[in-house]
Amino acid sequence: MAQIRIARRVLTECIAAMAFPILLLSLFVAPVSAPVVAETDRSRARWCGVETMPLKPSDQSWAQWVVLRLRSRSMWRTDLPVLVAAVLLSALSLLVAFFGFIGAAALVFSPVFWLFGIAAQVGPFTPESVGETLLAMPAGIVLGVVTMAVLTGTSFLRDLLLRTFSRSRDPDLLTKLEELRTSRASLTAAFEFERQRIERDLHDGAQQELVAVVMRLGMLEATATAAAAASDADADAGQERTERIVRLARQAQAHAERALERLRDTVRDIHPRELSDLGLIAAVRELAARSPLRVELTSTGDDAQLSSPTATAVYFTVSEALTNISKHAGVENARIDLRCAATDVHVRVHDEGVGGARIETGSGLAGLRERMRSVGGNLEIISPPEGGTLVVASAPSEPPW
C-alpha cells in the first residue's frame, strides 16, 4: 500500500510538471481558475491517501460552483494561495523530473550509447571508457531513486501547504462541511419518519373511518330496499326496518364526522392553519389549548417579523415537547415561555416530570434539532433523571440562507 501511494505521488507530480504551462497561464485569470485548481488539488490529495473533503457538491456544475465560490471570502484566503503554491511547486517538479529522469536514463543507458560512439554527458560527467559507462549505470539508478524521493517530498510539501491554507485561514470549514452532511442525512431520515407517520395516521385513522362509512351506507341501501319492498305487506316489519335505517344513517354520520376530524388533525400536524393565518404566538396558544396537559403559557414580543420557516420550526418544537411530556413525563402540567423579537425568537418548554430525556438518532427530537439547525437555530435538552425536562430552542427571525 505504501509503495502504491508513493507511486501515485510521483505520478501526480509528473502530471503537475507537464501541466505547469497551463497553471502559469491560469494566473492571468486567477479569480476564476483558483477554485478549480484548489479543488483539483484536494482531489489529488485524496487520491494520494490524504483525508480532505471536496467543497464542490456533486450535483452542481463547475460553472455554478465557481460563481458561488467567487462570492466567498474563503476563496481569496484559501483557493488563491493554493493556486500560487501549485504553480511554484509544479515548476519545481518540472525541473526535478526533467533533469533527474533524463539524467538517470542517460547514465543507465550509457553503455548502449557508447556502442554507437556517443559519450552520454550528464552534468560534469562524461564517460571516456567502457568501464566508466558501466560504473555510470548504478549511478543512474541512484539518481532515479533520488529524483523520485524529491518528487515525493514535493508532493508531501504540497499536502502540507494545502492543509495549512485550509486550516489556518478557515479553521472551521471542514467541521461545518461535516455538520452540513450530518444534518442533511438527519433531515432525510426525519422527513422519511414524518412521511411514514402521515401514512400511518391516514391508514389507521381516516381510512378506517371512511371504510366504516362505506359499509354502513351499503347496509343502509340494502335495508332501505328491503323496507320499500315489505312496506305494503307488513306495517310492523316496515316500521322496524325504518328504525334500523335511521340507526345506520346516524352511525354512518358519526363515522364520517370522526374521519373528518382525523383528517383535520393530520393536516394540522403537517402545517397548522393558525400558524399561517394568525402567527406563531396564536398558533402556540391554540396548541396549548388543545393539549391534554394544563399548560401555562407566557408570550412576549411581536411575531410579525418571524419568517415562515422559523415560525414553523419553533411551532413543531413546542408541539413535540408537549407530546413527549404527555406520553413520558408522568405529569399533567407544563410551562411554555415564548419570547419573540425583531431579530430572533426563543422558546422554553418545561415540566417537572421524571426527566432523563435524550436526543437519539431517528427520534422526533433529533428531527426537530436538525430542523432548528436548518434555519440557523439550535435545540437543547436539559433533562437530569428525576429532575424534569427543559427544552430550549432559539433561532434568528430570518434563516441565514
XYZ file of C-alpha atoms in Angstrom:
401
model
C 0.000 0.000 0.000
C 2.825 2.410 0.845
C 4.533 1.676 -2.494
C 1.278 2.365 -4.328
C 0.874 5.727 -2.590
C 4.460 6.712 -3.374
C 3.910 5.757 -6.998
C 0.756 7.872 -7.051
C 2.635 10.843 -5.611
C 5.390 10.553 -8.202
C 2.809 10.201 -10.972
C 0.798 13.222 -9.821
C 3.958 15.339 -9.597
C 4.893 14.340 -13.146
C 1.401 15.340 -14.287
C 1.730 18.628 -12.402
C 5.084 19.217 -14.110
C 3.513 18.707 -17.532
C 0.607 20.982 -16.540
C 2.949 23.799 -15.472
C 2.341 25.924 -18.631
C -1.422 25.708 -18.081
C -1.050 26.600 -14.414
C 1.179 29.533 -15.325
C -1.419 30.867 -17.748
C -4.157 30.377 -15.137
C -2.524 33.087 -13.025
C -3.832 35.646 -15.512
C -7.408 34.584 -14.707
C -6.676 33.766 -11.075
C -10.070 34.605 -9.528
C -11.784 32.125 -11.834
C -9.074 29.462 -12.013
C -8.203 29.435 -8.304
C -11.282 27.437 -7.139
C -10.808 24.907 -9.948
C -7.105 24.400 -9.221
C -7.696 24.201 -5.457
C -10.497 21.642 -5.846
C -8.319 19.623 -8.217
C -5.512 19.717 -5.655
C -7.908 18.434 -2.988
C -8.851 15.564 -5.311
C -5.142 14.825 -5.857
C -4.555 14.749 -2.106
C -7.422 12.291 -1.582
C -6.073 10.049 -4.326
C -2.723 10.062 -2.547
C -4.320 8.988 0.732
C -4.825 12.337 2.485
C -8.171 12.958 4.186
C -9.617 16.033 2.503
C -13.224 16.941 1.787
C -14.439 18.210 -1.570
C -16.051 21.626 -1.478
C -17.889 21.297 -4.767
C -21.268 19.495 -4.459
C -21.537 16.512 -6.775
C -24.863 17.701 -8.203
C -23.620 21.192 -9.083
C -21.862 22.182 -12.294
C -18.368 23.659 -12.256
C -19.603 26.976 -13.638
C -22.272 27.377 -10.962
C -19.907 26.368 -8.189
C -17.149 28.749 -9.325
C -19.624 31.642 -9.436
C -20.746 30.881 -5.872
C -17.155 30.390 -4.760
C -16.141 33.804 -6.099
C -18.608 35.386 -3.672
C -16.951 33.698 -0.701
C -14.084 35.304 1.167
C -12.541 31.901 1.770
C -11.747 31.730 -1.956
C -9.263 34.579 -1.557
C -7.928 33.167 1.697
C -7.671 29.520 0.672
C -8.001 28.875 -3.062
C -5.778 31.695 -4.295
C -2.780 30.734 -2.078
C -3.236 27.107 -3.149
C -3.075 28.230 -6.795
C 0.163 30.170 -6.240
C 1.687 27.236 -4.348
C 0.613 24.854 -7.117
C 2.354 26.973 -9.769
C 5.611 27.204 -7.787
C 5.706 23.528 -6.852
C 4.819 22.479 -10.394
C 7.788 24.500 -11.650
C 9.994 22.697 -9.111
C 8.589 19.307 -10.152
C 9.207 20.165 -13.806
C 12.879 20.930 -13.168
C 13.421 17.890 -10.947
C 11.594 15.454 -13.218
C 13.157 16.762 -16.418
C 16.782 16.799 -15.352
C 16.510 13.921 -12.879
C 14.831 11.328 -15.067
C 16.665 12.332 -18.265
C 19.979 12.266 -16.420
C 19.156 8.922 -14.843
C 18.179 7.467 -18.227
C 21.379 8.784 -19.827
C 23.530 7.194 -17.123
C 21.698 3.859 -17.130
C 21.908 3.545 -20.930
C 25.437 4.966 -21.130
C 26.944 1.631 -22.312
C 24.400 1.463 -25.125
C 25.247 5.000 -26.241
C 28.957 4.112 -26.098
C 28.401 1.237 -28.528
C 27.065 3.761 -31.038
C 30.014 6.056 -30.452
C 28.127 8.518 -28.276
C 29.504 9.696 -24.946
C 26.403 10.494 -22.846
C 27.286 13.584 -20.822
C 25.373 14.175 -17.592
C 26.416 17.374 -15.886
C 30.196 17.418 -15.478
C 30.424 13.659 -16.035
C 31.465 12.412 -19.485
C 32.474 8.731 -19.814
C 35.836 8.137 -21.506
C 35.877 4.329 -21.467
C 33.618 1.298 -21.385
C 34.416 0.826 -17.695
C 33.199 4.298 -16.850
C 29.938 3.699 -18.729
C 29.393 0.522 -16.715
C 30.043 2.420 -13.494
C 27.559 5.069 -14.620
C 24.665 2.556 -14.611
C 24.301 2.236 -10.811
C 24.784 5.990 -10.534
C 21.845 6.434 -12.897
C 19.686 4.133 -10.767
C 20.630 6.110 -7.664
C 19.798 9.370 -9.464
C 16.405 7.985 -10.474
C 15.645 6.960 -6.896
C 16.729 10.379 -5.627
C 14.527 12.063 -8.232
C 11.530 10.009 -7.128
C 12.285 10.848 -3.499
C 12.447 14.562 -4.266
C 9.147 14.395 -6.189
C 7.563 12.500 -3.287
C 8.812 15.160 -0.895
C 7.388 17.842 -3.165
C 4.039 16.046 -3.055
C 4.111 15.977 0.749
C 5.019 19.671 0.768
C 2.024 20.299 -1.496
C -0.221 18.479 1.016
C 1.240 20.474 3.892
C 0.571 23.776 2.165
C -2.962 22.689 1.244
C -3.765 21.812 4.864
C -2.050 24.961 6.156
C -4.008 27.320 3.929
C -7.273 25.483 4.571
C -6.991 25.187 8.342
C -5.206 28.374 9.274
C -7.457 30.569 7.160
C -10.710 28.667 7.652
C -10.265 26.582 10.801
C -13.931 25.546 10.976
C -14.509 24.905 7.270
C -14.188 21.118 7.374
C -16.176 20.956 10.598
C -19.008 22.948 9.027
C -18.981 20.704 5.983
C -19.204 17.606 8.153
C -22.031 19.162 10.183
C -23.908 20.013 6.992
C -23.580 16.466 5.679
C -24.691 15.004 9.007
C -27.573 17.472 9.150
C -28.662 16.584 5.636
C -28.655 12.873 6.487
C -30.610 13.502 9.695
C -33.163 15.678 7.893
C -33.647 12.992 5.264
C -34.279 10.428 7.991
C -36.633 12.814 9.800
C -38.625 13.543 6.633
C -38.915 9.817 5.936
C -40.122 9.259 9.515
C -42.685 12.054 9.105
C -43.893 10.610 5.790
C -44.402 7.213 7.428
C -46.241 8.849 10.332
C -48.643 10.642 7.974
C -49.217 7.425 6.036
C -49.870 5.544 9.287
C -52.256 8.222 10.565
C -54.233 8.192 7.329
C -54.349 4.387 7.228
C -55.254 3.797 10.866
C -57.434 6.879 11.310
C -59.366 8.465 8.480
C -59.177 5.461 6.167
C -60.694 3.092 8.741
C -63.489 5.543 9.485
C -64.245 6.005 5.785
C -64.349 2.219 5.297
C -66.892 2.032 8.110
C -68.933 4.784 6.431
C -68.954 2.844 3.153
C -70.064 -0.340 4.921
C -72.825 1.476 6.811
C -74.043 3.106 3.609
C -74.152 -0.288 1.899
C -76.163 -1.756 4.756
C -78.373 1.335 4.692
C -79.087 0.848 0.990
C -79.912 -2.840 1.431
C -82.191 -2.144 4.399
C -83.970 0.674 2.571
C -84.584 -1.574 -0.445
C -85.993 -4.343 1.752
C -88.132 -1.874 3.680
C -89.625 -0.484 0.483
C -90.487 -3.992 -0.742
C -92.099 -5.042 2.531
C -93.865 -1.824 3.465
C -97.122 -2.796 1.801
C -97.157 -6.343 3.153
C -96.218 -5.854 6.784
C -96.539 -2.482 8.529
C -94.739 -3.633 11.728
C -91.801 -5.031 9.770
C -91.628 -1.813 7.785
C -91.501 0.235 10.981
C -88.635 -1.939 12.320
C -86.656 -1.547 9.122
C -87.259 2.207 9.174
C -85.802 2.416 12.667
C -82.787 0.390 11.538
C -82.303 2.740 8.577
C -82.276 5.702 10.945
C -79.777 3.934 13.226
C -77.448 3.069 10.324
C -77.662 6.601 8.977
C -76.669 8.027 12.355
C -73.756 5.559 12.612
C -72.560 6.494 9.117
C -72.775 10.168 10.016
C -70.769 9.602 13.217
C -68.045 7.703 11.330
C -67.900 10.429 8.674
C -67.534 13.105 11.349
C -64.717 11.179 13.035
C -62.995 10.683 9.673
C -63.233 14.409 9.004
C -61.780 15.177 12.428
C -58.901 12.723 11.842
C -58.167 14.343 8.501
C -58.170 17.780 10.108
C -55.729 16.573 12.782
C -53.439 15.100 10.149
C -53.472 18.273 8.072
C -52.879 20.353 11.200
C -49.847 18.206 12.036
C -48.428 18.832 8.556
C -48.818 22.609 8.772
C -51.361 24.243 11.105
C -53.671 26.795 9.528
C -53.439 29.005 12.630
C -49.717 29.410 12.061
C -50.219 30.783 8.552
C -53.223 32.950 9.366
C -52.595 34.227 12.895
C -48.862 33.843 13.561
C -46.666 31.863 15.944
C -47.992 33.172 19.274
C -51.625 32.474 18.396
C -50.749 29.048 16.991
C -48.855 28.079 20.158
C -51.773 29.340 22.267
C -54.155 27.155 20.231
C -51.728 24.238 20.606
C -51.679 24.692 24.377
C -55.492 24.820 24.477
C -55.778 21.507 22.590
C -53.174 19.762 24.728
C -54.397 17.279 27.353
C -51.982 18.970 29.757
C -52.616 22.055 31.851
C -50.265 24.440 30.068
C -49.119 27.765 31.474
C -48.152 29.959 28.525
C -46.182 33.189 28.748
C -45.559 35.051 25.489
C -43.852 38.392 24.912
C -42.915 40.408 21.864
C -44.265 40.540 18.340
C -44.089 37.594 15.929
C -44.764 39.693 12.813
C -41.063 39.710 11.880
C -40.659 35.939 12.013
C -40.186 34.156 8.709
C -42.388 31.181 7.910
C -39.566 28.566 8.162
C -38.501 29.868 11.580
C -42.055 30.055 12.930
C -42.779 26.529 11.666
C -39.625 25.097 13.255
C -40.430 26.684 16.635
C -44.088 25.600 16.489
C -43.268 21.942 15.897
C -40.609 22.059 18.604
C -43.266 23.137 21.109
C -45.707 20.551 19.733
C -43.208 17.687 20.044
C -42.190 18.813 23.528
C -45.817 18.817 24.750
C -46.409 15.405 23.163
C -43.370 13.962 24.944
C -44.498 15.435 28.265
C -47.971 13.888 27.977
C -46.510 10.491 26.998
C -43.388 10.130 29.115
C -43.090 12.771 31.849
C -45.802 11.404 34.131
C -47.163 14.863 34.966
C -50.180 16.883 33.914
C -48.644 20.370 33.922
C -46.225 22.171 31.606
C -44.905 25.691 31.166
C -44.101 27.492 27.920
C -42.114 30.705 27.768
C -42.156 32.223 24.262
C -40.225 35.414 23.512
C -40.319 36.966 20.037
C -38.099 39.845 18.939
C -37.304 41.609 15.697
C -34.077 39.626 15.291
C -34.728 36.259 16.924
C -37.125 34.014 18.810
C -36.629 31.953 21.982
C -38.889 29.306 23.478
C -38.609 27.228 26.657
C -40.865 24.250 27.447
C -40.504 22.924 30.983
C -42.044 20.127 33.000
C -41.310 18.629 36.409
C -41.603 15.009 35.362
C -39.281 12.017 35.514
C -36.594 13.582 33.278
C -33.941 11.529 31.544
C -34.926 12.628 28.028
C -32.256 12.255 25.354
C -31.916 13.261 21.708
C -31.425 9.930 19.970
C -30.822 9.283 16.293
C -34.094 8.860 14.412
C -36.224 10.243 17.245
C -38.639 13.128 16.923
C -36.368 15.399 18.959
C -33.435 14.615 16.673
C -35.506 15.631 13.668
C -36.558 18.838 15.412
C -32.963 19.682 16.275
C -31.974 19.343 12.631
C -34.997 21.417 11.621
C -33.904 24.170 14.026
C -30.353 23.988 12.665
C -31.691 24.261 9.124
C -32.999 27.757 9.931
C -29.804 28.751 11.761
C -31.135 27.917 15.220
C -30.407 25.387 17.921
C -32.240 22.956 20.190
C -31.019 21.942 23.647
C -32.417 19.384 26.085
C -31.698 19.661 29.830
C -33.191 16.596 31.474
C -31.470 15.153 34.552
C -33.029 11.947 35.974
C -35.925 12.755 38.307
C -35.255 16.451 37.680
C -37.778 17.322 34.999
C -37.071 18.305 31.405
C -36.310 21.692 29.887
C -36.439 22.094 26.103
C -34.732 25.290 24.936
C -34.932 26.391 21.297
C -33.762 29.593 19.633
C -33.463 30.799 16.046
C -32.947 34.021 14.088
C -36.033 35.682 12.663
C -34.713 35.151 9.144
C -32.790 31.978 8.206
C -29.148 32.617 7.185
C -29.895 31.369 3.694
